[in-house]
CSV table of C-alpha atoms and ligand atoms in Angstrom, one decimal:
chain,number,residue,atom,x,y,z
A,272,MET,CA,130.2,282.1,245.6
A,273,SER,CA,132.0,279.1,247.1
A,274,THR,CA,132.9,279.1,250.8
A,275,PRO,CA,135.8,281.4,251.6
A,276,ALA,CA,139.3,279.9,251.5
A,277,LYS,CA,140.9,279.6,254.9
A,278,THR,CA,144.3,278.7,256.4
A,279,PRO,CA,144.4,275.5,258.5
A,280,ASP,CA,143.7,277.8,261.5
A,281,GLY,CA,140.6,279.2,260.0
A,282,ASP,CA,142.0,282.6,259.1
A,283,PRO,CA,142.0,284.4,255.7
A,284,TRP,CA,145.2,284.0,253.7
A,285,LEU,CA,147.4,287.1,254.1
A,286,LEU,CA,149.0,288.0,250.7
A,287,THR,CA,150.7,291.0,252.3
A,288,PRO,CA,154.2,292.1,253.1
A,289,GLY,CA,153.7,291.2,256.8
A,290,PRO,CA,152.3,290.5,259.2
A,291,LEU,CA,151.6,287.4,257.2
A,292,SER,CA,150.2,283.9,257.4
A,293,THR,CA,152.1,281.7,259.9
A,294,SER,CA,152.0,278.0,260.6
A,295,SER,CA,149.8,276.5,263.3
A,296,ALA,CA,152.9,275.4,265.2
A,297,VAL,CA,154.3,278.9,265.2
A,298,LYS,CA,151.0,280.2,266.7
A,299,ARG,CA,150.8,277.2,269.2
A,300,ALA,CA,154.4,278.0,270.4
A,301,MET,CA,152.9,281.1,272.0
A,302,LEU,CA,150.6,279.3,274.4
A,303,HIS,CA,153.0,279.6,277.3
A,304,ASP,CA,153.9,282.1,279.9
A,305,LEU,CA,157.6,282.3,280.7
A,306,GLY,CA,159.2,284.7,283.2
A,307,SER,CA,161.5,287.1,281.4
A,308,ARG,CA,164.3,286.3,284.0
A,309,ASP,CA,163.8,282.5,283.8
A,310,GLN,CA,166.7,280.4,282.5
A,311,GLY,CA,164.3,278.8,280.0
A,312,PHE,CA,163.6,282.2,278.4
A,313,ILE,CA,167.2,283.2,278.6
A,314,ASP,CA,168.0,280.0,276.6
A,315,VAL,CA,165.3,280.8,274.0
A,316,THR,CA,166.7,284.4,273.5
A,317,GLN,CA,170.2,282.9,273.1
A,318,ARG,CA,169.1,280.3,270.6
A,319,VAL,CA,167.2,282.8,268.5
A,320,ARG,CA,170.1,285.3,268.5
A,321,ALA,CA,172.5,282.5,267.4
A,322,GLY,CA,170.0,281.2,264.8
A,323,LEU,CA,169.6,284.7,263.2
A,324,LEU,CA,173.3,285.2,263.2
A,325,LYS,CA,173.8,282.0,261.4
A,326,ILE,CA,171.3,282.9,258.7
A,327,ALA,CA,173.3,286.0,258.0
A,328,ASN,CA,176.6,284.0,257.9
A,329,GLY,CA,177.8,286.0,260.9
A,330,GLY,CA,180.9,284.9,262.7
A,331,ALA,CA,182.8,285.7,265.9
A,332,ALA,CA,183.1,289.3,264.8
A,333,HIS,CA,179.3,289.8,264.6
A,334,THR,CA,176.4,289.8,267.0
A,335,CYS,CA,172.6,289.8,266.9
A,336,VAL,CA,170.8,292.4,269.0
A,337,PRO,CA,167.0,292.0,269.2
A,338,VAL,CA,164.7,295.0,269.9
A,339,GLN,CA,161.1,295.2,271.0
A,340,GLY,CA,158.7,296.7,268.4
A,341,SER,CA,158.0,296.7,264.7
A,342,GLY,CA,160.7,296.8,262.0
A,343,THR,CA,160.9,300.6,262.0
A,344,PHE,CA,161.9,300.6,265.7
A,345,VAL,CA,165.1,298.6,264.9
A,346,VAL,CA,165.9,300.7,261.8
A,347,GLU,CA,165.7,303.8,264.0
A,348,ALA,CA,167.8,302.0,266.7
A,349,MET,CA,170.4,301.1,264.2
A,350,LEU,CA,170.7,304.6,262.8
A,351,GLY,CA,170.7,306.2,266.2
A,352,THR,CA,173.3,303.8,267.6
A,353,LEU,CA,175.7,303.2,264.7
A,354,LEU,CA,175.7,306.7,263.2
A,355,PRO,CA,177.8,308.9,265.4
A,356,ARG,CA,176.3,312.4,266.0
A,357,THR,CA,178.9,313.8,263.7
A,358,GLY,CA,178.4,310.9,261.2
A,359,ARG,CA,177.1,311.7,257.6
A,360,LEU,CA,174.8,309.2,255.8
A,361,LEU,CA,174.4,308.7,252.1
A,362,ASN,CA,170.9,307.4,252.0
A,363,LEU,CA,170.1,305.3,248.9
A,364,VAL,CA,166.4,305.7,248.0
A,365,ASN,CA,164.1,304.1,245.6
A,366,GLY,CA,160.9,303.8,247.7
A,367,ALA,CA,159.1,304.7,250.8
A,368,TYR,CA,161.3,302.7,253.2
A,369,GLY,CA,164.3,304.5,252.0
A,370,ARG,CA,162.5,307.8,252.4
A,371,ARG,CA,161.6,306.8,255.9
A,372,VAL,CA,165.3,306.5,256.8
A,373,SER,CA,165.8,310.2,255.8
A,374,ARG,CA,162.9,311.1,258.0
A,375,ILE,CA,164.4,309.2,260.9
A,376,CYS,CA,167.8,310.9,260.4
A,377,THR,CA,166.1,314.3,260.4
A,378,MET,CA,164.4,313.6,263.7
A,379,LEU,CA,167.6,312.3,265.2
A,380,GLY,CA,169.6,315.3,264.0
A,381,ARG,CA,171.9,313.1,261.9
A,382,HIS,CA,173.2,314.5,258.6
A,383,CYS,CA,171.6,312.6,255.7
A,384,GLN,CA,172.1,313.1,252.0
A,385,GLU,CA,169.7,311.3,249.6
A,386,LEU,CA,170.8,309.6,246.4
A,387,SER,CA,167.5,308.7,244.7
A,388,THR,CA,166.5,306.7,241.6
A,389,ALA,CA,163.0,306.1,240.2
A,390,GLU,CA,161.0,303.5,242.1
A,391,ASP,CA,161.2,301.0,239.2
A,392,GLN,CA,165.0,301.3,239.0
A,393,PRO,CA,167.5,299.5,241.2
A,394,LEU,CA,170.1,301.7,242.9
A,395,ASP,CA,173.1,302.0,240.6
A,396,PRO,CA,176.5,301.1,242.2
A,397,MET,CA,178.2,303.6,239.8
A,398,LEU,CA,176.1,306.4,241.1
A,399,VAL,CA,177.0,305.3,244.7
A,400,ASP,CA,180.7,305.3,243.7
A,401,ARG,CA,180.4,308.8,242.3
A,402,ALA,CA,178.6,310.2,245.4
A,403,LEU,CA,181.1,308.7,247.8
A,404,ARG,CA,184.0,309.9,245.7
A,405,ALA,CA,182.6,313.4,245.6
A,406,ASP,CA,182.1,313.7,249.4
A,407,PRO,CA,184.8,312.2,251.6
A,408,GLN,CA,182.8,313.4,254.7
A,409,LEU,CA,180.1,310.7,254.1
A,410,SER,CA,180.8,308.1,256.8
A,411,HIS,CA,178.0,305.6,256.1
A,412,ALA,CA,175.6,304.5,253.4
A,413,HIS,CA,172.2,303.0,253.9
A,414,LEU,CA,170.5,300.6,251.5
A,415,VAL,CA,167.0,298.9,251.5
A,416,TYR,CA,167.8,295.4,250.1
A,417,CYS,CA,164.3,294.6,248.9
A,418,GLU,CA,162.2,297.8,248.6
A,419,THR,CA,158.8,296.5,249.7
A,420,THR,CA,157.2,299.7,248.2
A,421,SER,CA,157.5,298.2,244.7
A,422,GLY,CA,159.1,294.8,245.4
A,423,ILE,CA,162.3,295.7,243.7
A,424,LEU,CA,165.6,294.0,244.5
A,425,ASN,CA,168.6,296.3,245.0
A,426,PRO,CA,172.2,295.0,244.2
A,427,LEU,CA,173.4,294.5,247.8
A,428,ALA,CA,176.8,292.8,247.1
A,429,GLU,CA,177.8,295.3,244.3
A,430,ILE,CA,176.9,298.3,246.5
A,431,ALA,CA,178.7,296.8,249.5
A,432,ALA,CA,181.8,296.4,247.3
A,433,VAL,CA,181.7,300.1,246.3
A,434,VAL,CA,181.1,301.3,249.8
A,435,ALA,CA,184.0,299.1,251.1
A,436,GLY,CA,186.2,300.4,248.3
A,437,HIS,CA,185.8,303.9,249.7
A,438,GLY,CA,186.4,302.8,253.3
A,439,ARG,CA,182.9,303.6,254.4
A,440,ALA,CA,180.4,301.5,256.2
A,441,LEU,CA,177.1,300.1,254.8
A,442,LEU,CA,173.9,299.8,256.9
A,443,VAL,CA,171.2,297.7,255.3
A,444,ASP,CA,167.4,297.4,255.9
A,445,ALA,CA,166.8,293.7,254.9
A,446,MET,CA,163.4,293.6,256.5
A,447,SER,CA,161.5,292.0,253.7
A,448,ALA,CA,164.4,289.9,252.5
A,449,PHE,CA,166.0,288.2,255.5
A,450,GLY,CA,165.3,284.5,255.7
A,451,ALA,CA,164.9,284.1,252.0
A,452,LEU,CA,167.2,286.3,250.0
A,453,PRO,CA,170.9,285.8,250.8
A,454,VAL,CA,172.5,288.0,253.5
A,455,ASP,CA,176.2,287.6,254.2
A,456,MET,CA,177.8,289.6,257.0
A,457,HIS,CA,181.1,288.8,255.4
A,458,LEU,CA,180.4,291.1,252.5
A,459,PRO,CA,183.1,293.8,252.6
A,460,GLY,CA,181.9,297.1,254.0
A,461,LEU,CA,178.7,295.6,255.5
A,462,GLN,CA,178.5,296.9,259.1
A,463,ALA,CA,174.9,296.1,260.1
A,464,VAL,CA,171.7,294.6,258.8
A,465,THR,CA,168.1,295.0,260.3
A,466,ALA,CA,165.1,292.7,259.9
A,467,SER,CA,162.0,291.7,261.8
A,468,ALA,CA,160.3,288.5,262.9
A,469,ASN,CA,157.2,288.7,260.8
A,470,LYS,CA,158.3,288.7,257.2
A,471,CYS,CA,160.3,286.0,255.4
A,472,LEU,CA,161.1,284.4,258.8
A,473,GLU,CA,157.4,283.6,259.1
A,474,GLY,CA,157.2,284.6,262.8
A,475,VAL,CA,154.7,286.9,264.4
A,476,PRO,CA,155.1,290.7,264.8
A,477,GLY,CA,156.6,292.2,267.9
A,478,LEU,CA,160.4,292.3,267.5
A,479,GLY,CA,163.1,293.4,265.1
A,480,PHE,CA,166.8,292.7,265.3
A,481,CYS,CA,170.1,294.1,264.1
A,482,ILE,CA,173.0,292.0,263.1
A,483,ALA,CA,176.1,294.1,263.5
A,484,ALA,CA,179.9,294.0,263.5
A,485,THR,CA,180.8,293.9,267.2
A,486,ASP,CA,183.6,296.4,266.8
A,487,ALA,CA,181.2,298.9,265.4
A,488,LEU,CA,178.7,298.3,268.2
A,489,ARG,CA,181.5,298.6,270.8
A,490,ALA,CA,182.6,301.9,269.3
A,491,ALA,CA,179.0,303.2,269.4
A,492,ALA,CA,178.7,303.7,273.1
A,493,GLY,CA,177.1,307.1,273.8
A,494,ASN,CA,175.9,307.7,270.3
A,495,ALA,CA,172.2,306.9,270.9
A,496,HIS,CA,169.6,309.6,271.2
A,497,SER,CA,167.2,307.2,273.0
A,498,LEU,CA,167.5,304.8,276.0
A,499,SER,CA,165.0,302.2,274.7
A,500,LEU,CA,166.5,302.3,271.2
A,501,ASP,CA,170.1,302.1,272.2
A,502,LEU,CA,171.4,299.0,270.6
A,503,GLN,CA,174.8,299.2,272.3
A,504,ASP,CA,173.2,299.2,275.7
A,505,GLN,CA,170.8,296.5,274.7
A,506,TRP,CA,173.7,294.4,273.5
A,507,GLN,CA,175.7,295.0,276.7
A,508,ALA,CA,172.8,293.9,278.9
A,509,LEU,CA,172.2,290.7,276.9
A,510,GLU,CA,175.9,289.9,277.0
A,511,ARG,CA,176.1,290.5,280.7
A,512,ASN,CA,173.4,288.1,281.9
A,513,GLY,CA,171.4,287.0,278.8
A,514,GLN,CA,168.4,289.2,279.9
A,515,TRP,CA,166.6,291.9,278.0
A,516,ARG,CA,166.8,295.4,279.6
A,517,PHE,CA,163.0,295.9,279.5
A,518,THR,CA,160.0,293.6,279.2
A,519,PRO,CA,160.7,291.3,276.2
A,520,PRO,CA,158.0,290.1,273.8
A,521,VAL,CA,158.2,286.6,275.3
A,522,GLN,CA,155.5,284.9,273.1
A,523,CYS,CA,156.9,286.5,270.0
A,524,LEU,CA,160.3,285.0,270.8
A,525,LEU,CA,158.8,281.6,271.4
A,526,ALA,CA,157.1,281.9,268.0
A,527,LEU,CA,160.3,283.0,266.3
A,528,ASP,CA,162.2,280.1,267.9
A,529,GLN,CA,159.7,277.7,266.3
A,530,ALA,CA,159.7,279.6,263.0
A,531,LEU,CA,163.5,279.3,262.8
A,532,MET,CA,163.2,275.6,263.4
A,533,GLU,CA,160.7,275.4,260.5
A,534,LEU,CA,163.0,277.4,258.3
A,535,ALA,CA,165.8,274.9,259.0
A,536,GLN,CA,163.4,272.0,258.3
A,537,GLU,CA,162.4,273.6,255.0
A,538,GLY,CA,166.1,273.6,254.0
A,539,GLY,CA,167.1,277.1,255.0
A,540,PRO,CA,166.8,280.4,253.2
A,541,ALA,CA,167.7,279.0,249.7
A,542,ALA,CA,164.8,276.5,249.9
A,543,ARG,CA,162.4,279.1,251.2
A,544,LEU,CA,163.5,281.4,248.4
A,545,ARG,CA,162.6,278.7,245.9
A,546,ARG,CA,159.1,278.3,247.3
A,547,TYR,CA,158.6,282.1,247.2
A,548,ALA,CA,159.9,282.3,243.7
A,549,ARG,CA,157.4,279.6,242.6
A,550,ASN,CA,154.6,281.5,244.4
A,551,CYS,CA,155.8,284.6,242.5
A,552,SER,CA,155.9,283.1,239.1
A,553,VAL,CA,152.5,281.4,239.4
A,554,LEU,CA,151.1,284.7,240.5
A,555,VAL,CA,152.7,286.8,237.8
A,556,GLU,CA,151.8,284.3,235.1
A,557,GLY,CA,148.2,283.9,236.3
A,558,MET,CA,147.5,287.6,236.8
A,559,GLY,CA,149.1,288.2,233.3
A,560,GLY,CA,146.6,285.8,231.8
A,561,LEU,CA,143.8,287.7,233.4
A,562,GLY,CA,145.1,291.0,231.9
A,563,PHE,CA,147.1,292.5,234.8
A,564,THR,CA,150.5,294.0,234.2
A,565,PRO,CA,153.3,294.0,236.8
A,566,TYR,CA,154.8,297.4,237.5
A,567,LEU,CA,158.4,296.1,237.5
A,568,LYS,CA,160.5,294.4,234.8
A,569,SER,CA,160.9,290.7,235.8
A,570,VAL,CA,164.7,291.0,236.0
A,571,VAL,CA,164.5,293.5,239.0
A,572,GLN,CA,161.5,291.8,240.7
A,573,ALA,CA,162.3,290.1,244.0
A,574,PRO,CA,160.0,287.1,244.7
A,575,ILE,CA,158.7,288.8,247.8
A,576,ILE,CA,155.8,291.1,246.8
A,577,VAL,CA,154.5,292.0,243.3
A,578,THR,CA,153.1,295.4,242.4
A,579,PHE,CA,150.4,295.4,239.7
A,580,LEU,CA,149.3,298.4,237.7
A,581,MET,CA,145.7,299.4,238.4
A,582,PRO,CA,143.7,298.4,235.3
A,583,ALA,CA,142.7,301.3,233.1
A,584,ALA,CA,139.1,300.2,232.8
A,585,PRO,CA,136.9,302.9,234.5
A,586,ALA,CA,134.7,300.2,235.9
A,587,PHE,CA,137.6,298.7,237.8
A,588,ARG,CA,137.1,299.9,241.4
A,589,PHE,CA,139.9,298.7,243.7
A,590,GLU,CA,137.7,298.8,246.8
A,591,THR,CA,135.2,296.4,245.1
A,592,PHE,CA,138.0,294.1,243.9
A,593,TYR,CA,139.7,294.1,247.4
A,594,GLN,CA,136.4,293.4,249.2
A,595,GLY,CA,135.5,290.6,246.7
A,596,LEU,CA,138.8,288.9,247.4
A,597,ASN,CA,138.4,289.4,251.1
A,598,ARG,CA,135.1,287.7,251.1
A,599,ARG,CA,136.7,284.8,249.4
A,600,GLY,CA,139.4,284.5,252.1
A,601,TYR,CA,142.3,286.4,250.4
A,602,VAL,CA,143.7,289.6,251.8
A,603,ILE,CA,145.8,291.7,249.3
A,604,TYR,CA,147.5,295.1,249.8
A,605,PRO,CA,147.1,298.6,248.4
A,606,GLY,CA,149.9,300.2,246.5
A,607,LYS,CA,152.4,302.6,248.0
A,608,LEU,CA,154.1,304.1,245.0
A,609,THR,CA,154.4,307.8,244.4
A,610,GLY,CA,152.8,308.7,241.1
A,611,ARG,CA,151.4,305.3,239.9
A,612,ASP,CA,148.1,303.8,240.9
A,613,THR,CA,148.9,300.2,241.9
A,614,PHE,CA,148.1,297.4,244.2
A,615,ARG,CA,150.3,294.7,245.7
A,616,ILE,CA,150.1,290.9,246.3
A,617,GLY,CA,152.7,289.2,248.6
A,618,CYS,CA,154.4,285.9,247.9
A,619,ILE,CA,155.7,285.3,251.4
A,620,GLY,CA,154.4,283.6,254.5
A,621,ARG,CA,153.3,280.1,255.1
A,622,LEU,CA,151.7,279.6,251.7
A,623,ASP,CA,152.5,277.7,248.5
A,624,GLU,CA,151.5,277.7,244.9
A,625,THR,CA,148.2,275.9,245.7
A,626,VAL,CA,147.2,279.1,247.7
A,627,MET,CA,148.3,281.2,244.8
A,628,ARG,CA,146.1,279.2,242.4
A,629,GLY,CA,143.2,279.6,244.8
A,630,LEU,CA,143.8,283.4,244.8
A,631,LEU,CA,143.9,283.4,241.0
A,632,GLN,CA,140.5,281.6,240.9
A,633,ALA,CA,139.1,284.2,243.3
A,634,VAL,CA,140.5,287.0,241.1
A,635,ARG,CA,138.7,285.5,238.1
A,636,GLU,CA,135.4,285.2,240.0
A,637,VAL,CA,135.6,288.8,241.3
A,638,LEU,CA,136.4,290.1,237.8
A,639,ALA,CA,133.4,288.2,236.5
A,640,GLU,CA,131.3,289.7,239.2
A,641,MET,CA,132.5,293.2,238.2
A,642,LYS,CA,131.7,292.3,234.6
A,643,LEU,CA,135.4,292.8,233.7
A,644,LEU,CA,136.3,289.4,232.5
A,645,PRO,CA,138.3,289.6,230.3
A,646,LEU,CA,139.9,292.9,231.4
A,647,PRO,CA,139.6,295.4,228.5
A,648,LEU,CA,143.1,296.6,227.3
B,239,PLP,C1,158.2,296.0,256.7
B,239,PLP,C2,159.4,296.8,256.4
B,239,PLP,C3,159.9,297.7,257.4
B,239,PLP,C4,159.3,297.9,258.8
B,239,PLP,O1,158.0,298.2,258.8
B,239,PLP,P1,157.2,298.1,260.2
B,239,PLP,O2,155.8,298.4,259.7
B,239,PLP,O3,157.8,299.1,261.1
B,239,PLP,O4,157.4,296.7,260.7
B,239,PLP,C5,161.0,298.4,257.0
B,239,PLP,N1,161.6,298.3,255.9
B,239,PLP,C6,161.1,297.5,254.9
B,239,PLP,C7,161.9,297.4,253.6
B,239,PLP,C8,160.0,296.7,255.1
B,239,PLP,O5,159.5,295.9,254.2
């Protein structure tokens, strides 16, 4: 076996949905201590909020509220803050992250009605139309833009149009899309979008954020079930003096500030999406050549993470495959689907098609080691 592949910083390549491989400069940006009340840090917070807002094409009627924690924290904060206690949510589900929203609503005591489709099918705007027409009490809908469970892309703009047509508000989990796939706060009906620092933005884990219509946030005072996850209160404090209410993830913000600079240098989300799309096509083509089948049809596949069916050969042991790749410096991800045995390989993070080709070579070596080259049909 050749020496393991390594990132410029000596780490294995993370082909995962996040946390993922970040640039050296992003990691170096964290080598500072800043007081959370210092003007320097207040400026960083302000710059990052403005940068995130700009990526989402937000205007004067929108704001960006960061929240400490992983992505789920900000999803929970958005639901708890923007759904009034009497609100009723139509939750559009085709994967585990959609199902998680239902769980959160149950815990928060918010009414939630699921509209589910199969995990390999995008949510259908016509079904959303029918559900909203049937129940005028539904005040909001929630959509996961890219369902990381499978890697499927849901039709955000079409569903926003349907939700707006019924005069309801759309909440979106854009966690694994934001920074690459287009997000436009001017889409009719779109009230709020959540994402986190450590996916397509290529920052480090530690914070999420919600970009929301300010009128909706203003109207949300008193909704929240939780002090620390009250987005309205968090927003008010930030607007008052630029400071976070509670200890901010200072180094994570410094890293995100650098990551946003690198996103702009790359040419913005459209250019990043092109790099990821190239990673994805090299991956799918190469894995196909080795006998692996993607779970999704290519028309619904987002270039973020690819789910592959577990090969049928009895001698194929995922644990052996995973460890073999690991020893060669590539970290992949287990599957998360209900009902199908799969594994996943991410296309996002600070990596390009050279890394993908290295991974494909490692897959070839591991299959040979497992005496499964070529993979039997
Ligand atoms: C990553 C992700 C989340 C948040 O997960 P955390 O583990 O809490 O960071 C939420 N939704 C989607 C679609 C995701 O990909």
